[in-house]
Amino acid sequence: MIITSTKDLDAIRQSCLSRLYTPEGVKVNIGMASCGIAAGAQASYNRAIQEFSTKQGITISQTGCIGFCEMEPLVEIVAQGKPRMMYHHMTEDKIVEAINGYLVGDYHKKWILGQMRDPRNLLEDQIPNPQDKIQPAEGFPFLEDIPFYAKQVKVALRNCGYMDPDSIEEYIARKGYYAFMKALTMAPADIIKTIKTSGLRGRGGGGFPTGIKWESCAKHSGDRYIICNADEGDPGAYMDRSVLEGDPHSVLEGMLIAALAIGSKQGFIYVRNEYPLAVKRLITAIKEAEKIGLLGDHIAGTNFSFHIKISRGAGAFVCGESTALMSSLEGHVGRPRAKYVHTVEKGFRDGPSNLNNVETYANVAPIILKGGDWYASMGTANSKGTKVFSLVGKVINTGLVEVPMGIPLKDIVFGIGGGVPRKKEFKAVQTGGPSGGCIPTRFLDLSVDYQKLAEVGSIMGSGGMIVMDQDTCMVDVARYFLDFLKEESCGQCNPCREGIKQMLDILTNICQGNGKEGDIELLEELGTTIQRFSLCGLGTSAPNPVLTTILYFRDEYEAHIRDKKCPAGVCKPLFHYEIDPEKCTGCHSCAKKCPQEAITGEKKKPHQLDQSKCIKCGICYDTCKFDAIVIR
Ligand SMILES: Cc1cc2nc3c(=O)[nH]c(=O)nc-3n(C[C@H](O)[C@H](O)[C@H](O)COP(=O)(O)O)c2cc1C
Ligand code: SF4
Ligand code: SF4
Ligand code: SF4
């Protein structure tokens, strides 16, 4: 079937709705994004197929990531008239037991994350929602009420985890491509006006207003290009990968709408080669869209033609920078260039080029369908809508979260994230990727938006959020990020190439116990120089982690330099472990685990630790339940 009208979409949607909400028999949705597969979902999937596919009435299906990565593999079981149950930490054996239990109404309480009250996305207002009509299972929480999901609002992630990413029919059933059909009837200027009204800012890091970018690009003549930046190289960030793996059509639809608005015939998705599953699902999505005439020539029977090609990057962080990306896309070395001529005027192949991030495009369709004012009603004065964060590090509930802009930082870290595990103290949260900053405890009330994060010396970046606890050494953290950036610098300008290396050498010395008076001031001076004189964003933002850790954790730097101590117990030459005889109960647990046999002692009596044997692996520190192993 070739789509020529919204009615055609309606026909596909109607034929597919039951598959999503009222399946025949029982449907088992297995989270098959990278996070799920890494946790063992493939084995559960294979086992479920092997056990049940021959039995009538049980369908095994895949979805993308539903966000709660800590709980993977996640599996949802759905049947008409029964509650939709979400199971966590599934294994090959558990999934068989869970399905068999579900069939007879035994939901295996200890494996249940929750029952889903409403699986619709925000675009589906009139869908008959059977979950409203059925009797919920008593004694099981609703997924939407558990702290991890309660404050989330899913716009970019509206379909991730709720549908099969390889099925264009399921995307259409969730009101996919309706926004594009609407955009086909709008004047390009009106599309741009809607995006401007929404206040959407680019989610790739810089936060540039998307509508203004589209408008500038449309003004310049020549072959115009629509490019999607799926390079995502920040350590700890996987928002874009999850969108591509869980809902690739949302990105294609956003690009199609951008192409209509700007007047482009050719689109490119630049995606790093380390994302094979994202690439695979994108290829399928493009083929499926072409098959029903939503990509290609004369789309929907109109004069509008648009093609999308995938280009695989080799995985260099600097290739995420817009000019470097375009250079790489042209087949040259991916090096940034000075932007006195903007890429919206002269970018890829010297044509006007609009580059947006994956998440930016994923937000476009809902804005077109629901209106710019709707999107602008969420968020703060200068940061509208929602933002996806990957919440990782020392936090109980790691995962992918989408929240309205302006939410207090503590609501993310403690409300959604559940705080720091093992009763350790929260120390800082690093936002904005390697060039972001570390935000200390006293700013936990900060409302998360572009402006407020910048006020405390950090950035929104693309949405990485790394939580750190008392056992994190802030000097070592700064060293880690700088080491990453030194490797990733393209090396064409002096301040970045030499300056980052100089700063890294100083930090390495400090961590090795060779820091000296004046080092902190030298780091500050070098940092400011690199910020001022580097050519691209990699250099101008590289000193951020160093400068913010000096700003908020100067005492830790001083302890390293003056006292030759690492208070967090990370920099090996600067600390040792001791056993506090007052606290030691003589339980012997640490001794049993020590790989060096460095701990000895009689049961129920304080133990001794032989420094000459100890390699400072920290196993005893992590093992002791009585806080008797201390860092000195
Ligand atoms: C070193 C460096 C790396 C970057 N990496 C990415 C990236 O991986 N993905 C991305 O969307 N933007 C990245 N950016 C930002 C892009 O240059 C560009 O601003 C962005 O893709 C524009 O899209 P947006 O307006 O939708 O945010 C990077 C910038 C720099 C300086
Ligand atoms: S700032 Fe660094 S990464 Fe950017 S162009 Fe200069 S050397 Fe290359
Ligand atoms: S685990 Fe702790 S309490 Fe037990 S023997 Fe070791 S130091 Fe003592
Ligand atoms: S730090 Fe490691 S090697 Fe040293 S005493 Fe503890 S467990 Fe043994």
XYZ file of C-alpha atoms and ligand atoms in Angstrom:
687
model
C 0.000 0.000 0.000
C 1.201 3.496 -0.845
C 0.120 6.180 1.604
C -1.545 9.140 -0.044
C -3.748 10.475 2.730
C -4.476 10.403 6.426
C -7.243 7.921 5.622
C -4.592 5.463 4.453
C -2.797 5.922 7.748
C -6.120 5.355 9.544
C -6.577 2.035 7.729
C -3.151 0.773 8.807
C -3.703 2.114 12.300
C -7.066 0.414 12.719
C -5.710 -2.902 11.500
C -2.838 -2.744 13.963
C -4.382 -1.264 17.115
C -5.407 -4.606 18.550
C -1.846 -5.888 18.232
C -0.785 -3.144 20.643
C -3.664 -2.943 23.066
C -6.016 -5.927 22.748
C -3.960 -8.738 21.268
C -5.362 -12.090 20.319
C -4.430 -14.476 23.084
C -1.376 -13.449 25.095
C 1.377 -11.125 23.917
C 4.819 -11.022 25.499
C 6.838 -7.846 24.866
C 10.543 -8.233 25.562
C 12.765 -5.143 25.922
C 15.339 -5.718 23.188
C 17.388 -2.530 23.158
C 21.125 -2.722 23.850
C 20.562 -2.376 27.610
C 18.125 -5.304 27.637
C 20.270 -7.468 25.392
C 23.361 -6.731 27.505
C 21.418 -7.899 30.570
C 20.422 -11.163 28.842
C 17.155 -10.368 27.038
C 18.175 -12.255 23.894
C 18.386 -15.523 25.830
C 14.967 -14.903 27.392
C 13.566 -14.033 23.965
C 14.971 -17.187 22.353
C 13.710 -19.359 25.183
C 10.238 -17.818 25.056
C 10.074 -18.406 21.280
C 11.255 -21.978 21.721
C 8.768 -22.750 24.527
C 5.700 -20.920 23.374
C 5.684 -20.035 19.696
C 4.181 -23.380 18.786
C 1.502 -23.126 21.435
C -1.541 -21.337 20.132
C -2.305 -17.827 21.162
C 1.043 -16.668 22.520
C 2.948 -14.045 20.576
C 6.496 -13.128 21.476
C 7.430 -9.620 20.414
C 10.306 -7.141 20.826
C 10.253 -3.538 22.012
C 12.879 -0.868 22.603
C 14.078 0.325 26.005
C 11.333 1.315 28.426
C 13.848 3.323 30.430
C 14.418 1.415 33.634
C 17.760 -0.066 32.547
C 18.655 -1.136 36.090
C 15.752 -3.604 35.994
C 16.540 -5.181 32.628
C 15.694 -7.579 31.153
C 12.180 -6.155 31.313
C 9.276 -8.169 29.951
C 5.649 -7.138 29.667
C 2.782 -9.571 29.335
C -0.476 -8.384 27.829
C -3.826 -10.091 27.245
C -7.338 -8.867 26.597
C -9.257 -8.162 29.775
C -6.225 -8.793 31.976
C -3.797 -6.323 33.566
C -0.622 -5.503 31.622
C 2.148 -6.794 33.840
C 5.783 -5.694 33.675
C 8.363 -8.180 34.962
C 11.947 -7.246 35.842
C 15.279 -9.077 35.874
C 13.912 -11.847 33.685
C 16.030 -14.858 32.836
C 15.499 -17.786 30.467
C 13.861 -19.794 33.211
C 11.945 -17.019 34.884
C 10.296 -15.909 31.658
C 8.799 -19.360 31.107
C 7.522 -19.425 34.667
C 6.210 -15.864 34.408
C 4.253 -16.599 31.213
C 2.847 -19.848 32.571
C 1.890 -18.048 35.790
C 0.241 -15.200 33.894
C -1.895 -17.651 31.946
C -3.453 -18.915 35.164
C -3.595 -15.551 36.952
C -0.545 -16.071 39.174
C 1.585 -12.990 38.576
C 4.727 -13.949 40.534
C 4.708 -10.886 42.748
C 8.416 -10.741 43.491
C 9.277 -10.316 39.822
C 6.683 -7.654 39.073
C 7.786 -4.077 38.511
C 4.195 -2.929 38.136
C 1.044 -3.114 36.071
C 0.627 -0.558 33.347
C -2.378 1.691 33.702
C -2.179 3.372 30.324
C 0.154 2.310 27.519
C -0.999 5.076 25.106
C 1.348 7.828 24.042
C 0.485 11.491 24.261
C -0.675 11.644 20.634
C -3.423 9.055 21.065
C -6.385 10.737 22.699
C -9.284 8.779 21.334
C -7.926 5.305 21.436
C -10.177 2.797 23.168
C -8.022 1.966 26.100
C -8.944 -1.408 27.475
C -6.841 -0.898 30.557
C -9.412 1.593 31.832
C -12.075 -1.054 31.674
C -10.390 -4.012 33.210
C -10.046 -4.918 36.826
C -6.520 -4.087 37.999
C -4.585 -6.811 39.801
C -4.872 -6.154 43.498
C -1.717 -5.548 45.502
C 0.461 -4.615 42.535
C 1.615 -1.019 41.996
C 0.834 0.833 38.802
C 3.971 1.418 36.783
C 3.010 5.062 36.322
C 2.958 5.568 40.121
C 6.306 4.060 41.045
C 8.909 6.770 41.792
C 11.008 5.983 38.714
C 8.137 6.804 36.335
C 5.877 9.101 38.386
C 7.476 12.423 37.382
C 8.351 11.502 33.837
C 6.635 12.998 30.791
C 7.486 11.114 27.615
C 7.508 13.173 24.438
C 10.723 12.148 22.664
C 10.500 8.712 24.286
C 6.757 8.392 23.658
C 7.064 5.056 21.849
C 10.278 3.604 23.261
C 9.458 0.346 24.973
C 5.818 0.387 23.891
C 6.065 -0.929 20.341
C 8.164 -3.005 17.995
C 10.761 -0.623 16.538
C 10.929 -2.724 13.360
C 7.206 -2.318 12.674
C 6.080 0.758 10.758
C 2.472 -0.389 11.275
C 2.889 -0.202 15.054
C 4.454 3.252 14.718
C 1.449 4.358 12.657
C -0.903 2.728 15.176
C 0.648 5.035 17.769
C -0.224 8.025 15.580
C 3.103 8.035 13.771
C 3.359 9.927 10.442
C 0.117 11.812 11.179
C 2.168 14.922 11.970
C 3.967 14.573 8.649
C 0.618 14.258 6.843
C -0.517 17.418 8.617
C 2.736 19.198 7.735
C 2.137 18.329 4.057
C -0.940 20.554 4.193
C 0.907 23.429 5.918
C 2.938 26.203 4.369
C 6.654 25.794 5.183
C 6.588 29.125 7.008
C 3.786 27.843 9.247
C 5.718 24.706 10.124
C 8.677 26.865 11.099
C 6.403 29.204 13.059
C 5.006 26.247 15.025
C 8.494 25.035 15.885
C 9.494 28.572 16.892
C 6.388 28.913 19.083
C 7.221 25.620 20.788
C 10.520 27.070 22.003
C 12.236 23.756 21.144
C 15.998 24.082 21.539
C 18.481 21.666 20.033
C 19.095 18.689 22.315
C 22.589 17.931 21.031
C 24.381 20.237 23.445
C 24.363 23.851 22.311
C 20.643 24.400 22.883
C 20.211 26.583 19.786
C 16.523 27.368 18.994
C 15.442 24.824 16.377
C 12.848 27.022 14.650
C 15.376 29.807 14.101
C 17.890 27.331 12.688
C 15.286 25.959 10.249
C 14.274 29.491 9.248
C 17.871 30.555 8.543
C 18.541 27.431 6.511
C 15.374 27.878 4.445
C 16.448 31.427 3.534
C 19.609 30.352 1.733
C 19.453 29.054 -1.794
C 21.043 25.933 -3.271
C 20.560 22.229 -2.636
C 19.575 22.085 1.013
C 20.420 19.156 3.258
C 18.800 17.766 6.382
C 21.285 16.029 8.624
C 20.711 14.059 11.801
C 23.536 13.989 14.297
C 23.539 10.517 15.860
C 27.216 10.525 16.745
C 26.657 10.557 20.532
C 30.116 10.081 21.974
C 29.774 11.396 25.535
C 30.799 8.832 28.156
C 27.693 7.818 30.107
C 25.197 9.090 27.519
C 22.909 6.807 25.526
C 19.741 8.838 24.963
C 20.102 9.025 21.193
C 21.016 5.367 20.843
C 17.882 4.392 22.775
C 15.634 6.570 20.611
C 17.124 5.075 17.440
C 16.867 1.536 18.791
C 13.388 1.976 20.234
C 11.649 4.348 17.842
C 13.613 5.055 14.644
C 10.534 6.288 12.742
C 10.121 9.235 15.124
C 13.503 10.517 13.887
C 12.638 9.889 10.221
C 9.330 11.717 10.690
C 11.070 14.694 12.322
C 13.537 14.837 9.438
C 10.712 14.630 6.876
C 8.947 17.567 8.521
C 12.211 19.541 8.623
C 12.713 18.769 4.928
C 9.240 20.102 4.116
C 9.847 23.251 6.144
C 13.286 23.950 4.719
C 12.821 22.660 1.189
C 15.223 19.747 1.094
C 15.344 16.601 -0.999
C 18.163 14.781 0.733
C 18.733 13.746 4.299
C 21.612 11.993 6.069
C 21.842 10.274 9.401
C 25.388 10.284 10.695
C 25.574 7.485 13.246
C 28.586 5.991 14.942
C 29.553 2.501 13.906
C 29.605 1.389 17.550
C 25.800 1.515 17.440
C 25.115 -1.553 15.247
C 21.612 -2.190 16.552
C 20.627 1.440 15.990
C 21.993 1.213 12.440
C 20.131 -2.043 11.808
C 16.816 -0.645 13.022
C 17.327 2.571 11.056
C 17.960 0.601 7.863
C 14.752 -1.386 8.423
C 12.784 1.772 9.214
C 13.998 3.551 6.066
C 13.144 0.536 3.894
C 9.683 0.231 5.454
C 8.973 3.945 4.987
C 10.114 3.728 1.361
C 7.895 0.712 0.787
C 4.729 2.604 1.677
C 5.785 5.790 -0.071
C 6.659 7.906 2.954
C 10.233 8.296 1.752
C 11.451 8.537 -1.831
C 10.041 10.345 -4.852
C 6.613 12.001 -4.923
C 5.817 11.210 -1.347
C 2.116 10.691 -0.671
C 1.412 11.504 -4.311
C 2.756 15.064 -4.006
C 5.701 16.837 -5.614
C 7.700 16.452 -2.435
C 10.591 13.976 -2.693
C 12.959 13.166 0.130
C 15.579 10.456 0.509
C 17.472 9.507 3.661
C 20.879 7.836 3.661
C 22.803 6.464 6.603
C 26.453 7.314 7.039
C 28.491 5.456 9.623
C 31.095 7.384 11.571
C 34.146 5.658 12.971
C 33.349 6.821 16.487
C 35.428 9.937 16.997
C 33.953 12.278 19.597
C 34.969 15.379 17.640
C 32.959 14.162 14.621
C 29.831 15.074 16.605
C 30.784 18.736 16.145
C 28.683 20.094 13.292
C 31.418 21.186 10.868
C 33.577 18.131 11.572
C 30.546 15.905 11.016
C 29.831 17.484 7.648
C 33.444 17.160 6.627
C 33.401 13.483 7.601
C 30.111 13.021 5.730
C 31.832 14.356 2.627
C 34.514 11.726 3.016
C 37.209 14.008 4.427
C 38.926 13.880 7.801
C 36.428 14.891 10.486
C 37.992 18.138 11.680
C 36.070 21.197 12.856
C 36.434 24.447 10.960
C 35.873 28.051 11.989
C 32.223 29.026 11.701
C 32.397 32.548 10.342
C 30.178 31.170 7.615
C 27.380 29.205 9.234
C 26.525 25.705 8.039
C 22.895 26.771 7.516
C 24.330 28.879 4.686
C 27.228 26.777 3.482
C 27.579 23.356 5.048
C 27.592 19.866 3.549
C 28.772 20.001 -0.099
C 28.685 23.788 0.331
C 24.883 23.679 0.403
C 22.663 25.152 3.142
C 22.540 22.389 5.746
C 20.348 21.904 8.763
C 21.912 19.705 11.402
C 19.884 18.550 14.382
C 20.299 15.991 17.070
C 18.302 12.704 17.254
C 16.229 13.826 20.247
C 15.518 17.194 18.620
C 13.977 15.448 15.595
C 12.078 13.015 17.841
C 10.291 15.997 19.441
C 9.108 17.493 16.155
C 6.076 15.293 15.312
C 4.263 15.839 18.640
C 4.834 19.609 18.313
C 3.263 19.660 14.848
C 0.280 17.544 15.913
C -0.372 19.134 19.296
C 0.844 22.659 18.543
C 3.736 24.871 19.553
C 1.818 26.311 22.525
C 1.254 22.847 23.940
C 4.994 22.142 23.956
C 5.810 25.615 25.288
C 3.414 25.067 28.191
C 5.975 22.615 29.641
C 9.295 23.729 31.045
C 10.697 27.093 32.105
C 10.896 30.572 30.555
C 13.958 29.819 28.427
C 13.913 26.037 28.323
C 10.679 24.601 27.002
C 9.364 21.080 26.866
C 11.002 17.961 28.216
C 14.538 16.581 28.217
C 15.834 13.026 28.183
C 18.648 12.242 30.603
C 20.684 9.106 30.996
C 20.972 8.715 34.722
C 24.033 6.647 35.555
C 26.837 6.261 38.069
C 26.316 5.882 41.806
C 22.542 5.923 41.732
C 20.112 3.143 42.593
C 17.778 3.403 39.589
C 19.982 3.852 36.572
C 18.118 4.421 33.356
C 16.752 6.730 30.762
C 14.414 9.406 32.075
C 12.430 12.128 30.344
C 11.265 14.982 32.538
C 9.825 18.467 32.057
C 12.522 21.141 32.012
C 12.770 22.952 35.324
C 12.422 19.878 37.532
C 14.657 20.160 40.630
C 17.900 18.222 40.336
C 17.114 16.325 43.532
C 13.844 15.046 42.037
C 15.888 13.358 39.342
C 18.703 12.024 41.510
C 16.691 11.073 44.585
C 13.052 10.963 43.413
C 13.494 9.104 40.144
C 16.988 7.753 40.725
C 16.290 6.597 44.279
C 19.486 8.223 45.587
C 22.892 6.735 46.209
C 23.185 2.980 46.814
C 24.602 1.314 49.914
C 23.739 4.268 52.173
C 26.727 6.227 50.869
C 26.660 10.000 50.753
C 25.820 11.896 47.593
C 28.737 14.070 46.528
C 28.053 15.565 43.093
C 26.353 15.087 39.781
C 28.196 15.614 36.536
C 25.988 16.929 33.743
C 26.708 17.668 30.105
C 29.179 14.964 29.145
C 32.973 15.283 29.229
C 32.760 19.048 28.818
C 30.146 19.524 31.487
C 30.634 20.384 35.118
C 30.286 18.752 38.522
C 27.421 20.124 40.605
C 27.794 19.706 44.377
C 25.201 18.843 47.042
C 24.334 22.426 47.857
C 22.760 22.898 44.421
C 20.447 19.898 44.622
C 17.432 22.243 44.648
C 18.550 23.741 41.357
C 15.902 23.601 38.677
C 17.294 21.808 35.662
C 17.251 24.070 32.623
C 19.844 25.508 30.235
C 20.238 28.747 32.154
C 20.364 27.411 35.701
C 22.913 24.727 34.827
C 25.104 27.361 33.171
C 24.811 29.589 36.256
C 26.508 26.917 38.375
C 29.254 26.364 35.799
C 27.860 23.268 34.089
C 25.849 22.646 30.932
C 22.846 20.625 29.823
C 24.931 19.087 27.058
C 23.184 16.192 25.430
C 21.784 14.865 28.701
C 24.331 12.646 30.403
C 23.938 12.726 34.185
C 26.579 10.901 36.196
C 25.937 10.645 39.931
C 28.965 10.528 42.232
C 29.164 9.467 45.872
C 31.588 9.926 48.765
C 33.966 7.380 47.248
C 34.505 9.472 44.117
C 37.677 11.544 43.996
C 36.894 14.807 42.226
C 40.492 15.339 41.131
C 40.481 11.890 39.576
C 37.143 12.634 37.870
C 38.583 15.795 36.311
C 41.626 13.792 35.238
C 39.421 11.103 33.683
C 37.446 13.546 31.521
C 40.548 15.417 30.462
C 42.223 12.158 29.512
C 39.207 11.361 27.321
C 39.297 14.794 25.685
C 43.056 14.673 25.121
C 42.544 11.480 23.125
C 39.626 12.969 21.207
C 41.103 16.398 20.364
C 41.654 16.651 16.611
C 44.894 18.446 17.352
C 44.686 21.204 14.778
C 44.840 24.112 17.216
C 47.477 24.752 19.833
C 45.501 25.722 22.934
C 43.429 22.541 22.728
C 46.183 20.150 21.648
C 48.899 21.378 23.990
C 46.776 22.950 26.718
C 44.676 19.867 27.487
C 47.835 17.770 27.632
C 49.463 20.243 30.028
C 46.416 20.247 32.284
C 46.271 16.456 32.191
C 49.963 16.194 33.161
C 49.385 18.463 36.158
C 46.322 16.484 37.248
C 48.145 13.169 36.845
C 50.976 14.494 39.006
C 48.516 15.599 41.667
C 46.833 12.180 41.674
C 50.217 10.472 41.966
C 51.207 12.550 44.966
C 53.549 14.838 43.051
C 51.348 17.929 43.079
C 52.940 21.213 44.136
C 51.910 24.646 45.355
C 50.685 26.755 42.464
C 49.257 23.810 40.509
C 45.653 24.819 41.176
C 46.276 28.380 39.976
C 48.112 27.066 36.907
C 45.181 24.779 36.085
C 42.812 27.739 36.340
C 45.002 29.886 34.108
C 45.464 27.170 31.495
C 41.755 26.361 31.612
C 40.724 29.953 30.922
C 43.223 30.252 28.074
C 42.022 27.026 26.422
C 38.414 28.174 26.780
C 39.163 31.505 25.136
C 41.413 30.497 22.289
C 40.278 27.078 21.059
C 38.588 26.806 17.714
C 35.677 24.482 18.440
C 33.412 23.453 21.275
C 35.642 20.555 22.284
C 38.437 22.898 23.307
C 36.291 25.731 24.589
C 34.459 23.450 26.985
C 37.224 20.945 27.844
C 38.384 22.734 31.019
C 34.837 22.754 32.509
C 35.169 19.608 34.651
C 38.508 20.844 36.025
C 37.316 24.362 36.714
C 34.059 23.287 38.393
C 35.770 20.700 40.557
C 38.304 23.340 41.626
C 35.441 25.751 42.316
C 33.420 23.349 44.457
C 35.987 20.846 45.734
C 39.126 22.949 46.144
C 39.750 21.336 49.536
C 40.171 17.968 47.814
C 42.798 19.404 45.470
C 44.556 20.954 48.478
C 44.462 17.671 50.405
C 46.156 15.959 47.441
C 48.795 18.645 47.010
C 49.542 19.763 50.596
C 48.704 16.744 52.744
C 49.444 14.110 50.077
C 46.064 12.532 50.870
C 43.183 11.381 48.710
C 40.176 11.719 51.048
C 37.950 9.540 48.843
C 40.497 6.732 48.693
C 40.895 6.570 44.931
C 44.400 7.831 44.128
C 46.411 4.812 45.254
C 49.681 6.482 46.251
C 47.780 8.835 48.572
C 45.876 6.608 50.983
C 45.877 3.277 52.716
C 43.272 1.113 54.408
C 43.271 0.439 58.124
C 41.055 -1.573 60.408
C 39.415 0.385 63.216
C 39.679 -2.021 66.188
C 36.806 -0.224 67.941
C 34.424 -1.059 65.129
C 35.758 -4.420 63.971
C 33.565 -7.306 65.168
C 35.941 -9.957 63.933
C 33.375 -11.345 61.501
C 36.205 -12.423 59.186
C 34.256 -11.540 55.989
C 36.976 -9.203 54.699
C 39.723 -11.741 55.329
C 37.842 -14.375 53.352
C 37.606 -12.078 50.332
C 41.037 -10.429 50.400
C 42.943 -11.660 47.308
C 46.306 -11.007 49.031
C 45.586 -12.712 52.340
C 46.557 -9.383 53.883
C 43.934 -9.570 56.640
C 44.305 -11.911 59.577
C 42.763 -12.308 62.983
C 40.828 -14.572 65.277
C 37.073 -14.765 64.926
C 35.154 -12.277 67.060
C 38.355 -10.308 67.747
C 39.604 -7.184 65.939
C 41.510 -8.115 62.802
C 44.834 -6.815 61.463
C 45.706 -5.592 57.979
C 49.230 -6.085 56.642
C 50.086 -2.964 54.612
C 53.017 -4.687 52.907
C 50.687 -7.229 51.283
C 47.780 -4.873 50.515
C 47.278 -3.834 46.876
C 44.468 -1.391 47.763
C 41.860 -3.209 45.718
C 39.123 -1.993 48.069
C 37.357 -5.361 48.341
C 37.573 -5.345 52.146
C 36.245 -1.753 52.241
C 33.244 -2.743 50.135
C 32.702 -5.943 52.103
C 32.746 -4.684 55.697
C 29.237 -4.053 56.984
C 30.506 -2.383 60.144
C 32.450 0.522 58.596
C 35.524 -0.893 60.311
C 37.764 -0.575 57.243
C 38.784 3.060 57.078
C 40.641 5.161 54.533
C 43.638 7.057 55.946
C 33.122 18.074 20.375
C 31.657 18.123 20.116
C 30.936 16.955 20.019
C 29.575 16.980 19.752
N 28.901 15.807 19.679
C 27.579 15.830 19.390
C 26.853 14.626 19.263
O 27.400 13.537 19.422
N 25.532 14.695 18.963
C 24.903 15.895 18.768
O 23.714 15.903 18.453
N 25.559 17.038 18.893
C 26.878 17.042 19.193
N 27.553 18.226 19.279
C 26.805 19.468 19.007
C 26.723 19.682 17.501
O 27.878 20.374 17.091
C 25.509 20.503 17.076
O 25.452 21.672 17.832
C 24.185 19.754 17.273
O 24.230 18.465 16.725
C 23.086 20.539 16.611
O 21.847 19.910 16.790
P 20.758 20.504 17.772
O 20.570 21.954 17.403
O 19.534 19.701 17.496
O 21.287 20.355 19.143
C 28.919 18.230 19.572
C 29.645 19.413 19.677
C 30.988 19.359 19.960
C 31.725 20.632 20.078
S 39.504 22.939 19.748
Fe 40.522 20.956 19.746
S 39.093 19.579 18.733
Fe 38.449 21.684 18.265
S 39.452 22.188 16.367
Fe 40.841 22.834 17.964
S 42.186 21.072 18.300
Fe 40.455 20.336 17.146
S 34.602 -7.308 57.689
Fe 34.817 -5.535 59.022
S 34.089 -6.232 60.981
Fe 34.433 -8.062 59.766
S 36.534 -8.640 60.293
Fe 36.694 -7.350 58.511
S 37.009 -5.305 59.331
Fe 36.284 -6.554 61.005
S 42.399 -3.516 49.960
Fe 42.330 -5.503 48.942
S 44.375 -6.326 49.192
Fe 44.172 -4.687 50.665
S 43.511 -5.665 52.514
Fe 41.678 -4.974 51.474
S 41.023 -6.720 50.245
Fe 43.143 -7.104 50.866
